[in-house]
Amino acid sequence: MNAPLRKVAISVLVLFTLLIINVNYIQVVRSDELRNNRSNTRVLAAEYDRERGAIVVAGTAIAESVPTDGRLKYLRQYPQGELYAAVTGYHSLIYNNWQLERAENDVLSGSDSRLTLRRLADLFTGRDPSGGDVITTLDPETQVAAMAGLEGVTGAVVALDPSTGAILAMASTPTYDPGLLSSHDPEAIRAYWAELEAADPDPRLNRAIDDNYPPGSLFKVIVAAAALEDGLSPDTVVPAPRELPLPDSTRTIPNFGGSACSPSGEQSLLDALTISCNTAFAQLGIDLGEERVREMAEAFGMDGEGFEIPLGVAPSGVGDIVDDAALAQTSIGQRDVRMTPLQAALVAATVANDGVQMKPYLVDELQAPDLTVIDSTEPEEWREPISADVADQLTEMMRSVVENGSGRAARIPGVEVAGKTGTAQVAPDVPDHNWFMGFAPADDPQIAVAVFVANGGGTGGDISAPIARQVMQAYLEGQGG
């Protein structure tokens, strides 16, 4: 072979080798990535040839597929779309899947390995293949109360069964209609998507889990827990000045509205939590030290790590604490402290459950198309940040907050409620965030709840506590309470 032909042959061989490598790289290495890519609509379109499973709340489908006469055999519908949008997400030809539609896609689409035998049986019997159902833990009355409480504001509500970790309600506002993103009309889907993209705040964000926020005085419960575990009692008298000079700084921490917590400049830990005294908890945090405050926050789950329920949950944490001045601000839930509403509900639920934190979960069962159960969630003890004795002491202190202090608006006639308010500064000239977390009945907790209202402009007691009352009352009445 002469030299030019040899060069051509070598070049062809190299190009052919590169082609084989590239094909194998795409088919083997990137196959999962390409299959799960949200912009890959080919896999999604193929799923419309089979009936997708339902997402169910208390026996009622909140997402279901119905047959059509069009090229795509099934249409995804959401009978109570805006009520449950934060949980269901959407199943879109253009924008793929989101929230439970994404997290449980394998079961809903019928591609889950646990449905393999079912698919084989469909193949031999000629039965139309279909997906499995996702049975959630949500309670419909509680969800309705949560969304009604958030009407007209930007915020979130999470309610838990403190003894199991089952999520009873997960609401986020503003909301949207997932059915409009799941139609068979690409032009209409894109138009609605553009409308949502332009909206401020974004309705697609599930504020209960997708983002975290400064918790303000909710964090005082964690500081109080550390103090009680270290031997203080609710009756221990602590400093509570009108203003607390920050160490190595010319700045001070005032109390809400510049008020005094007590005429003497001291008060019991119980009274300090009841009226949410800033200076008492800022000094208490300094006395405990950064390591102890951080340790207790992490023990409650504020460790900077996200987790799944199976929806992804943003991390909560205390952030950097560079000195005692920063520690004082951290101890009242300001500076770099961030908490999701779900995390706030977990803190309340842990106190309610004798100091044991149950792992939160949103899916109760996964069912095959013939309704046989292919998986179910068993309640799981997750953490134990405090003893049962300390949980009892915190319960009494949080009960005092609702009976005598900043959480009076959460009172329910005939039911003892324990809770804590939070009002978090965001930025100069920007309205504060408003929080409430609590549980009821205080002596036999059946529901723990957290309410977050973004930039509500009032206090946690004024804005969020009444919403929490509505949510807890709706659930307890539904349980015959």
CSV table of C-alpha atoms in Angstrom, one decimal:
chain,number,residue,atom,x,y,z
A,1,MET,CA,0.0,0.0,0.0
A,2,ASN,CA,1.4,3.4,-1.0
A,3,ALA,CA,1.8,6.1,1.6
A,4,PRO,CA,-1.3,8.3,0.6
A,5,LEU,CA,-3.6,5.2,0.8
A,6,ARG,CA,-2.1,4.2,4.1
A,7,LYS,CA,-2.8,7.7,5.5
A,8,VAL,CA,-6.4,7.5,4.3
A,9,ALA,CA,-6.9,4.1,5.8
A,10,ILE,CA,-5.4,5.2,9.2
A,11,SER,CA,-7.6,8.3,9.2
A,12,VAL,CA,-10.7,6.2,8.4
A,13,LEU,CA,-9.8,3.7,11.1
A,14,VAL,CA,-9.3,6.6,13.7
A,15,LEU,CA,-12.6,8.2,12.8
A,16,PHE,CA,-14.4,4.8,12.9
A,17,THR,CA,-12.9,4.2,16.4
A,18,LEU,CA,-13.9,7.6,17.6
A,19,LEU,CA,-17.4,6.9,16.3
A,20,ILE,CA,-17.7,3.6,18.2
A,21,ILE,CA,-16.4,5.2,21.4
A,22,ASN,CA,-18.9,8.1,21.1
A,23,VAL,CA,-21.8,5.7,20.4
A,24,ASN,CA,-20.9,3.6,23.5
A,25,TYR,CA,-20.4,6.7,25.6
A,26,ILE,CA,-23.9,7.9,24.7
A,27,GLN,CA,-25.6,4.5,24.9
A,28,VAL,CA,-23.8,3.3,28.1
A,29,VAL,CA,-22.4,6.2,30.1
A,30,ARG,CA,-25.0,8.9,29.4
A,31,SER,CA,-28.0,6.7,29.0
A,32,ASP,CA,-29.5,7.4,32.4
A,33,GLU,CA,-28.7,11.1,32.1
A,34,LEU,CA,-30.4,11.4,28.7
A,35,ARG,CA,-33.4,9.4,29.8
A,36,ASN,CA,-34.0,11.5,32.8
A,37,ASN,CA,-33.1,14.9,31.2
A,38,ARG,CA,-36.1,17.2,31.7
A,39,SER,CA,-35.8,18.4,28.1
A,40,ASN,CA,-36.0,14.8,26.6
A,41,THR,CA,-39.7,14.7,25.6
A,42,ARG,CA,-39.4,11.5,23.6
A,43,VAL,CA,-39.6,9.2,26.7
A,44,LEU,CA,-42.4,11.4,28.1
A,45,ALA,CA,-44.4,11.2,24.9
A,46,ALA,CA,-44.1,7.4,24.8
A,47,GLU,CA,-45.6,7.3,28.3
A,48,TYR,CA,-48.8,8.8,27.0
A,49,ASP,CA,-49.6,5.5,25.3
A,50,ARG,CA,-50.3,3.9,28.6
A,51,GLU,CA,-52.6,5.0,31.5
A,52,ARG,CA,-50.4,6.7,34.2
A,53,GLY,CA,-51.2,5.8,37.8
A,54,ALA,CA,-53.0,8.2,40.1
A,55,ILE,CA,-51.9,10.3,43.1
A,56,VAL,CA,-54.4,9.7,45.8
A,57,VAL,CA,-55.5,11.6,49.0
A,58,ALA,CA,-57.9,9.8,51.3
A,59,GLY,CA,-59.3,7.6,48.5
A,60,THR,CA,-59.7,10.5,46.0
A,61,ALA,CA,-57.4,11.0,43.0
A,62,ILE,CA,-55.8,14.4,42.9
A,63,ALA,CA,-53.9,13.5,39.7
A,64,GLU,CA,-55.2,11.0,37.2
A,65,SER,CA,-55.0,10.1,33.5
A,66,VAL,CA,-58.2,9.9,31.4
A,67,PRO,CA,-58.5,8.4,27.9
A,68,THR,CA,-58.7,10.7,24.8
A,69,ASP,CA,-59.5,10.3,21.1
A,70,GLY,CA,-56.3,12.1,20.1
A,71,ARG,CA,-52.9,10.9,19.0
A,72,LEU,CA,-51.8,10.8,22.7
A,73,LYS,CA,-54.0,8.2,24.3
A,74,TYR,CA,-54.2,9.7,27.8
A,75,LEU,CA,-54.5,13.2,29.3
A,76,ARG,CA,-53.2,14.0,32.8
A,77,GLN,CA,-55.8,15.9,34.9
A,78,TYR,CA,-55.7,17.4,38.4
A,79,PRO,CA,-59.3,17.7,39.7
A,80,GLN,CA,-58.2,19.9,42.6
A,81,GLY,CA,-55.1,21.3,40.9
A,82,GLU,CA,-54.3,24.5,42.8
A,83,LEU,CA,-55.1,22.9,46.2
A,84,TYR,CA,-52.4,20.2,45.8
A,85,ALA,CA,-50.1,21.7,43.1
A,86,ALA,CA,-47.1,22.0,45.5
A,87,VAL,CA,-47.3,18.3,46.2
A,88,THR,CA,-48.3,16.8,42.8
A,89,GLY,CA,-46.3,19.0,40.6
A,90,TYR,CA,-47.1,18.5,36.9
A,91,HIS,CA,-46.6,15.9,34.1
A,92,SER,CA,-45.8,18.0,31.0
A,93,LEU,CA,-45.1,17.2,27.4
A,94,ILE,CA,-42.8,20.2,27.2
A,95,TYR,CA,-41.4,20.6,30.7
A,96,ASN,CA,-41.3,17.0,31.9
A,97,ASN,CA,-42.3,16.1,35.5
A,98,TRP,CA,-42.1,17.9,38.8
A,99,GLN,CA,-42.6,17.1,42.5
A,100,LEU,CA,-44.4,13.7,43.1
A,101,GLU,CA,-45.0,13.3,39.4
A,102,ARG,CA,-41.2,13.3,39.1
A,103,ALA,CA,-40.2,11.6,42.4
A,104,GLU,CA,-42.5,8.7,41.9
A,105,ASN,CA,-42.4,8.6,38.1
A,106,ASP,CA,-41.2,5.0,37.8
A,107,VAL,CA,-44.3,3.7,39.7
A,108,LEU,CA,-46.7,6.1,38.1
A,109,SER,CA,-45.5,5.4,34.6
A,110,GLY,CA,-45.4,1.6,35.2
A,111,SER,CA,-41.6,1.3,34.6
A,112,ASP,CA,-40.7,0.4,38.2
A,113,SER,CA,-38.8,-2.9,38.6
A,114,ARG,CA,-41.4,-4.0,41.1
A,115,LEU,CA,-44.0,-4.0,38.3
A,116,THR,CA,-41.9,-6.2,36.0
A,117,LEU,CA,-44.1,-9.3,36.4
A,118,ARG,CA,-47.2,-7.2,35.8
A,119,ARG,CA,-45.7,-5.9,32.5
A,120,LEU,CA,-44.9,-9.5,31.4
A,121,ALA,CA,-48.4,-10.6,32.2
A,122,ASP,CA,-49.7,-7.6,30.2
A,123,LEU,CA,-47.5,-8.7,27.3
A,124,PHE,CA,-48.9,-12.3,27.2
A,125,THR,CA,-52.5,-11.4,28.0
A,126,GLY,CA,-52.8,-8.5,25.7
A,127,ARG,CA,-54.0,-6.3,28.6
A,128,ASP,CA,-53.2,-2.6,28.2
A,129,PRO,CA,-50.2,-1.7,30.4
A,130,SER,CA,-50.7,1.0,33.1
A,131,GLY,CA,-48.9,2.6,36.0
A,132,GLY,CA,-49.3,2.1,39.7
A,133,ASP,CA,-50.9,4.5,42.2
A,134,VAL,CA,-49.2,6.7,44.8
A,135,ILE,CA,-51.2,6.9,48.1
A,136,THR,CA,-50.2,10.0,50.1
A,137,THR,CA,-50.4,10.7,53.8
A,138,LEU,CA,-52.3,14.0,53.3
A,139,ASP,CA,-55.5,14.8,55.2
A,140,PRO,CA,-57.9,16.7,52.9
A,141,GLU,CA,-59.6,18.8,55.5
A,142,THR,CA,-56.2,19.9,56.9
A,143,GLN,CA,-54.9,20.7,53.5
A,144,VAL,CA,-58.0,22.8,52.7
A,145,ALA,CA,-57.6,24.7,56.0
A,146,ALA,CA,-53.9,25.3,55.3
A,147,MET,CA,-54.6,26.7,51.8
A,148,ALA,CA,-57.5,28.8,53.1
A,149,GLY,CA,-55.3,30.3,55.8
A,150,LEU,CA,-52.7,31.3,53.2
A,151,GLU,CA,-55.1,33.0,50.9
A,152,GLY,CA,-53.8,36.3,49.8
A,153,VAL,CA,-50.3,35.9,51.2
A,154,THR,CA,-47.0,34.3,50.1
A,155,GLY,CA,-46.1,31.5,52.4
A,156,ALA,CA,-46.3,27.8,53.4
A,157,VAL,CA,-47.9,25.5,55.9
A,158,VAL,CA,-46.7,22.0,57.0
A,159,ALA,CA,-48.6,19.8,59.4
A,160,LEU,CA,-47.3,16.5,60.7
A,161,ASP,CA,-48.4,13.6,62.9
A,162,PRO,CA,-45.8,13.9,65.6
A,163,SER,CA,-46.0,10.3,66.5
A,164,THR,CA,-45.3,8.9,63.0
A,165,GLY,CA,-43.8,11.7,60.9
A,166,ALA,CA,-46.7,11.4,58.4
A,167,ILE,CA,-47.3,14.7,56.6
A,168,LEU,CA,-50.9,15.8,57.0
A,169,ALA,CA,-50.8,19.0,55.0
A,170,MET,CA,-48.3,20.7,52.7
A,171,ALA,CA,-49.5,24.0,51.3
A,172,SER,CA,-47.7,26.8,49.5
A,173,THR,CA,-48.9,30.0,48.0
A,174,PRO,CA,-49.2,31.5,45.5
A,175,THR,CA,-50.2,28.4,43.6
A,176,TYR,CA,-50.9,27.4,40.0
A,177,ASP,CA,-52.9,25.0,37.9
A,178,PRO,CA,-50.8,22.0,37.0
A,179,GLY,CA,-53.4,20.9,34.5
A,180,LEU,CA,-52.5,23.8,32.2
A,181,LEU,CA,-48.9,22.5,32.1
A,182,SER,CA,-50.1,19.0,31.4
A,183,SER,CA,-52.4,19.5,28.4
A,184,HIS,CA,-51.8,18.2,24.9
A,185,ASP,CA,-51.5,21.7,23.5
A,186,PRO,CA,-47.8,22.7,23.3
A,187,GLU,CA,-48.5,26.3,22.4
A,188,ALA,CA,-50.9,26.7,25.4
A,189,ILE,CA,-48.4,25.0,27.7
A,190,ARG,CA,-45.6,27.4,26.7
A,191,ALA,CA,-47.9,30.4,27.1
A,192,TYR,CA,-48.8,29.4,30.7
A,193,TRP,CA,-45.2,28.5,31.5
A,194,ALA,CA,-44.2,32.0,30.3
A,195,GLU,CA,-46.9,33.5,32.5
A,196,LEU,CA,-45.5,31.6,35.5
A,197,GLU,CA,-41.9,32.5,34.6
A,198,ALA,CA,-42.9,36.2,34.7
A,199,ALA,CA,-44.8,35.9,38.0
A,200,ASP,CA,-43.2,37.3,41.2
A,201,PRO,CA,-43.2,35.4,43.5
A,202,ASP,CA,-42.9,32.2,41.4
A,203,PRO,CA,-46.0,30.0,42.0
A,204,ARG,CA,-44.1,26.8,41.1
A,205,LEU,CA,-41.9,27.1,44.2
A,206,ASN,CA,-43.0,24.8,47.1
A,207,ARG,CA,-42.1,27.1,49.9
A,208,ALA,CA,-42.6,24.4,52.5
A,209,ILE,CA,-39.5,22.5,51.3
A,210,ASP,CA,-37.9,24.1,48.3
A,211,ASP,CA,-36.3,27.1,50.1
A,212,ASN,CA,-35.3,28.2,53.6
A,213,TYR,CA,-35.8,31.4,55.5
A,214,PRO,CA,-34.6,33.2,58.7
A,215,PRO,CA,-36.8,31.7,61.5
A,216,GLY,CA,-36.5,34.6,64.0
A,217,SER,CA,-37.6,33.6,67.5
A,218,LEU,CA,-38.6,30.1,66.6
A,219,PHE,CA,-34.9,29.4,67.1
A,220,LYS,CA,-35.2,30.3,70.8
A,221,VAL,CA,-36.8,26.9,71.4
A,222,ILE,CA,-33.6,25.2,70.3
A,223,VAL,CA,-31.5,27.5,72.5
A,224,ALA,CA,-33.9,26.8,75.4
A,225,ALA,CA,-33.5,23.1,74.7
A,226,ALA,CA,-29.7,23.3,75.0
A,227,ALA,CA,-30.0,25.3,78.2
A,228,LEU,CA,-32.5,22.8,79.8
A,229,GLU,CA,-30.3,19.8,78.7
A,230,ASP,CA,-27.4,21.5,80.4
A,231,GLY,CA,-29.2,21.7,83.8
A,232,LEU,CA,-31.2,25.0,83.7
A,233,SER,CA,-34.9,24.8,84.5
A,234,PRO,CA,-37.9,26.9,83.3
A,235,ASP,CA,-37.6,28.7,86.7
A,236,THR,CA,-34.0,29.6,86.3
A,237,VAL,CA,-33.5,33.4,86.3
A,238,VAL,CA,-31.5,34.8,83.4
A,239,PRO,CA,-30.4,38.3,82.5
A,240,ALA,CA,-33.0,40.1,80.4
A,241,PRO,CA,-31.9,43.8,79.9
A,242,ARG,CA,-33.7,46.3,77.8
A,243,GLU,CA,-30.8,46.3,75.4
A,244,LEU,CA,-27.8,43.9,75.1
A,245,PRO,CA,-24.5,45.4,74.0
A,246,LEU,CA,-22.9,43.0,71.5
A,247,PRO,CA,-19.4,41.8,72.5
A,248,ASP,CA,-16.5,43.7,70.7
A,249,SER,CA,-19.1,45.9,68.9
A,250,THR,CA,-20.7,49.3,69.3
A,251,ARG,CA,-24.1,47.7,68.3
A,252,THR,CA,-26.8,46.4,70.6
A,253,ILE,CA,-29.6,43.9,70.4
A,254,PRO,CA,-32.9,45.5,71.5
A,255,ASN,CA,-36.2,43.7,72.4
A,256,PHE,CA,-39.2,43.9,70.1
A,257,GLY,CA,-40.3,47.5,69.8
A,258,GLY,CA,-37.5,48.6,72.2
A,259,SER,CA,-39.5,47.4,75.2
A,260,ALA,CA,-38.2,46.0,78.5
A,261,CYS,CA,-38.7,42.3,79.2
A,262,SER,CA,-38.9,43.0,83.0
A,263,PRO,CA,-38.5,45.9,85.3
A,264,SER,CA,-35.6,44.3,87.1
A,265,GLY,CA,-33.7,43.4,84.0
A,266,GLU,CA,-34.0,39.7,84.9
A,267,GLN,CA,-36.6,37.0,84.4
A,268,SER,CA,-37.2,33.3,84.4
A,269,LEU,CA,-36.4,31.3,81.3
A,270,LEU,CA,-40.2,30.4,81.2
A,271,ASP,CA,-41.1,34.1,81.1
A,272,ALA,CA,-38.4,34.9,78.6
A,273,LEU,CA,-39.8,32.4,76.1
A,274,THR,CA,-43.4,33.4,76.9
A,275,ILE,CA,-42.8,37.0,75.8
A,276,SER,CA,-40.0,36.1,73.4
A,277,CYS,CA,-37.3,38.2,75.0
A,278,ASN,CA,-34.5,38.9,72.6
A,279,THR,CA,-31.8,40.0,75.0
A,280,ALA,CA,-32.4,37.0,77.4
A,281,PHE,CA,-31.8,34.5,74.6
A,282,ALA,CA,-29.0,36.4,72.9
A,283,GLN,CA,-27.1,36.4,76.3
A,284,LEU,CA,-28.1,32.8,76.9
A,285,GLY,CA,-26.6,31.7,73.5
A,286,ILE,CA,-23.4,33.5,74.4
A,287,ASP,CA,-23.2,31.8,77.7
A,288,LEU,CA,-23.9,28.4,76.1
A,289,GLY,CA,-21.2,28.9,73.5
A,290,GLU,CA,-21.2,28.4,69.7
A,291,GLU,CA,-20.4,24.7,70.0
A,292,ARG,CA,-23.4,23.9,72.2
A,293,VAL,CA,-25.9,26.0,70.2
A,294,ARG,CA,-24.7,24.5,66.9
A,295,GLU,CA,-24.7,21.0,68.4
A,296,MET,CA,-28.3,21.3,69.5
A,297,ALA,CA,-29.5,22.8,66.2
A,298,GLU,CA,-27.8,19.9,64.3
A,299,ALA,CA,-29.4,17.4,66.7
A,300,PHE,CA,-32.8,18.8,65.7
A,301,GLY,CA,-31.8,18.4,62.0
A,302,MET,CA,-30.4,21.8,61.2
A,303,ASP,CA,-27.2,20.3,59.9
A,304,GLY,CA,-26.9,22.0,56.4
A,305,GLU,CA,-28.0,18.7,54.7
A,306,GLY,CA,-31.0,18.2,52.5
A,307,PHE,CA,-33.1,15.1,52.5
A,308,GLU,CA,-36.1,13.5,50.7
A,309,ILE,CA,-39.7,12.8,51.7
A,310,PRO,CA,-39.5,11.6,48.7
A,311,LEU,CA,-39.6,15.2,47.4
A,312,GLY,CA,-36.3,17.0,47.9
A,313,VAL,CA,-36.1,19.2,50.9
A,314,ALA,CA,-33.7,22.2,51.1
A,315,PRO,CA,-31.2,22.2,54.0
A,316,SER,CA,-31.7,24.1,57.2
A,317,GLY,CA,-28.7,25.3,59.3
A,318,VAL,CA,-27.2,28.0,61.5
A,319,GLY,CA,-24.5,29.2,59.0
A,320,ASP,CA,-21.1,30.7,60.0
A,321,ILE,CA,-20.7,32.1,63.5
A,322,VAL,CA,-17.6,34.2,63.5
A,323,ASP,CA,-17.7,35.7,67.0
A,324,ASP,CA,-19.9,36.2,70.1
A,325,ALA,CA,-21.7,39.1,68.5
A,326,ALA,CA,-22.7,36.8,65.6
A,327,LEU,CA,-23.6,34.1,68.2
A,328,ALA,CA,-25.9,36.5,70.0
A,329,GLN,CA,-27.7,37.3,66.7
A,330,THR,CA,-27.8,33.6,65.8
A,331,SER,CA,-29.4,32.7,69.1
A,332,ILE,CA,-32.5,34.8,68.3
A,333,GLY,CA,-32.8,33.2,64.8
A,334,GLN,CA,-31.2,36.0,62.8
A,335,ARG,CA,-28.0,36.5,60.8
A,336,ASP,CA,-27.3,33.3,58.8
A,337,VAL,CA,-29.8,31.0,60.5
A,338,ARG,CA,-32.1,29.4,57.9
A,339,MET,CA,-35.0,27.0,58.3
A,340,THR,CA,-37.6,25.4,56.0
A,341,PRO,CA,-41.2,25.4,57.1
A,342,LEU,CA,-40.9,21.6,57.2
A,343,GLN,CA,-38.0,21.8,59.6
A,344,ALA,CA,-39.9,24.1,61.8
A,345,ALA,CA,-42.8,21.6,61.9
A,346,LEU,CA,-40.2,18.9,62.8
A,347,VAL,CA,-38.9,20.9,65.7
A,348,ALA,CA,-42.4,21.3,67.1
A,349,ALA,CA,-43.2,17.6,66.4
A,350,THR,CA,-40.0,16.5,68.3
A,351,VAL,CA,-41.0,18.4,71.4
A,352,ALA,CA,-44.5,17.0,71.1
A,353,ASN,CA,-43.2,13.4,70.7
A,354,ASP,CA,-41.2,13.3,74.0
A,355,GLY,CA,-38.0,14.4,72.3
A,356,VAL,CA,-38.0,11.7,69.5
A,357,GLN,CA,-38.0,13.1,66.0
A,358,MET,CA,-39.8,10.8,63.5
A,359,LYS,CA,-38.6,10.8,59.9
A,360,PRO,CA,-41.2,12.8,57.8
A,361,TYR,CA,-42.8,11.1,54.9
A,362,LEU,CA,-45.4,12.0,52.3
A,363,VAL,CA,-46.1,8.7,50.6
A,364,ASP,CA,-48.0,6.0,52.6
A,365,GLU,CA,-48.2,3.3,50.0
A,366,LEU,CA,-47.3,2.4,46.4
A,367,GLN,CA,-49.9,0.2,44.7
A,368,ALA,CA,-49.8,-1.9,41.5
A,369,PRO,CA,-52.6,-1.3,39.0
A,370,ASP,CA,-54.5,-4.2,40.6
A,371,LEU,CA,-54.3,-2.3,43.9
A,372,THR,CA,-51.9,-4.8,45.5
A,373,VAL,CA,-49.4,-3.0,47.8
A,374,ILE,CA,-45.8,-3.0,46.4
A,375,ASP,CA,-44.3,-0.8,49.1
A,376,SER,CA,-45.5,1.0,52.2
A,377,THR,CA,-43.8,3.4,54.6
A,378,GLU,CA,-43.3,2.3,58.2
A,379,PRO,CA,-42.8,5.1,60.8
A,380,GLU,CA,-39.1,5.5,61.6
A,381,GLU,CA,-37.4,7.1,64.6
A,382,TRP,CA,-34.9,9.5,63.1
A,383,ARG,CA,-33.3,11.6,65.9
A,384,GLU,CA,-33.5,12.1,69.6
A,385,PRO,CA,-32.1,15.6,70.3
A,386,ILE,CA,-33.6,16.0,73.8
A,387,SER,CA,-34.8,13.8,76.7
A,388,ALA,CA,-38.4,13.2,77.5
A,389,ASP,CA,-38.0,15.4,80.6
A,390,VAL,CA,-36.7,18.3,78.6
A,391,ALA,CA,-39.5,17.8,76.1
A,392,ASP,CA,-42.0,18.1,78.9
A,393,GLN,CA,-40.4,21.3,80.2
A,394,LEU,CA,-40.4,22.8,76.7
A,395,THR,CA,-44.0,21.8,76.3
A,396,GLU,CA,-44.9,23.7,79.4
A,397,MET,CA,-42.9,26.7,78.2
A,398,MET,CA,-44.5,26.6,74.8
A,399,ARG,CA,-48.0,26.2,76.4
A,400,SER,CA,-47.3,29.4,78.3
A,401,VAL,CA,-46.5,31.2,75.0
A,402,VAL,CA,-50.0,30.4,73.8
A,403,GLU,CA,-51.8,30.9,77.1
A,404,ASN,CA,-50.0,34.1,78.3
A,405,GLY,CA,-47.6,35.3,75.7
A,406,SER,CA,-47.0,36.1,72.0
A,407,GLY,CA,-49.0,33.1,70.7
A,408,ARG,CA,-52.4,33.9,72.1
A,409,ALA,CA,-54.0,33.9,68.6
A,410,ALA,CA,-53.3,30.2,68.3
A,411,ARG,CA,-55.7,29.3,71.2
A,412,ILE,CA,-58.4,26.7,70.5
A,413,PRO,CA,-61.4,26.7,72.8
A,414,GLY,CA,-61.3,23.5,74.9
A,415,VAL,CA,-57.9,22.4,73.6
A,416,GLU,CA,-54.5,23.3,75.1
A,417,VAL,CA,-52.0,24.4,72.5
A,418,ALA,CA,-48.3,24.7,72.8
A,419,GLY,CA,-46.4,26.9,70.4
A,420,LYS,CA,-43.8,29.6,69.6
A,421,THR,CA,-44.0,32.7,67.4
A,422,GLY,CA,-41.3,34.1,65.2
A,423,THR,CA,-40.8,37.4,63.5
A,424,ALA,CA,-37.7,37.6,61.4
A,425,GLN,CA,-36.1,40.7,60.1
A,426,VAL,CA,-35.2,40.4,56.4
A,427,ALA,CA,-33.7,43.7,55.3
A,428,PRO,CA,-34.1,47.5,56.0
A,429,ASP,CA,-37.5,48.7,54.7
A,430,VAL,CA,-38.6,45.2,53.8
A,431,PRO,CA,-41.5,43.7,55.8
A,432,ASP,CA,-40.6,41.0,58.3
A,433,HIS,CA,-41.3,37.3,57.8
A,434,ASN,CA,-43.9,35.9,60.2
A,435,TRP,CA,-43.8,32.3,61.8
A,436,PHE,CA,-45.6,30.1,64.2
A,437,MET,CA,-44.9,26.5,65.1
A,438,GLY,CA,-46.8,24.4,67.6
A,439,PHE,CA,-48.8,21.4,68.4
A,440,ALA,CA,-52.1,20.3,69.9
A,441,PRO,CA,-53.5,19.0,72.2
A,442,ALA,CA,-50.5,19.9,74.4
A,443,ASP,CA,-51.0,16.9,76.7
A,444,ASP,CA,-51.8,14.4,73.9
A,445,PRO,CA,-50.3,15.8,70.7
A,446,GLN,CA,-52.0,14.7,67.5
A,447,ILE,CA,-50.8,17.4,65.1
A,448,ALA,CA,-47.7,19.6,64.9
A,449,VAL,CA,-47.8,22.5,62.5
A,450,ALA,CA,-45.6,25.3,61.1
A,451,VAL,CA,-46.8,28.4,59.4
A,452,PHE,CA,-44.6,30.7,57.4
A,453,VAL,CA,-45.8,34.0,55.9
A,454,ALA,CA,-43.2,35.8,53.8
A,455,ASN,CA,-42.9,39.5,54.4
A,456,GLY,CA,-46.2,39.5,56.3
A,457,GLY,CA,-45.3,42.8,57.8
A,458,GLY,CA,-46.8,42.1,61.3
A,459,THR,CA,-45.7,39.6,64.0
A,460,GLY,CA,-45.8,35.9,64.0
A,461,GLY,CA,-48.4,36.1,66.7
A,462,ASP,CA,-50.6,38.4,64.6
A,463,ILE,CA,-50.2,36.9,61.2
A,464,SER,CA,-49.2,33.2,61.4
A,465,ALA,CA,-50.7,32.0,64.7
A,466,PRO,CA,-54.3,32.4,63.6
A,467,ILE,CA,-53.5,30.3,60.5
A,468,ALA,CA,-52.0,27.6,62.7
A,469,ARG,CA,-55.1,27.6,64.8
A,470,GLN,CA,-57.3,27.0,61.8
A,471,VAL,CA,-55.2,24.1,60.6
A,472,MET,CA,-54.9,22.4,64.0
A,473,GLN,CA,-58.6,22.9,64.6
A,474,ALA,CA,-59.6,21.4,61.2
A,475,TYR,CA,-57.6,18.3,61.8
A,476,LEU,CA,-58.7,17.8,65.4
A,477,GLU,CA,-62.4,18.2,64.4
A,478,GLY,CA,-61.9,15.7,61.6
A,479,GLN,CA,-60.5,13.2,64.2
A,480,GLY,CA,-63.6,13.7,66.4
A,481,GLY,CA,-61.8,16.1,68.7
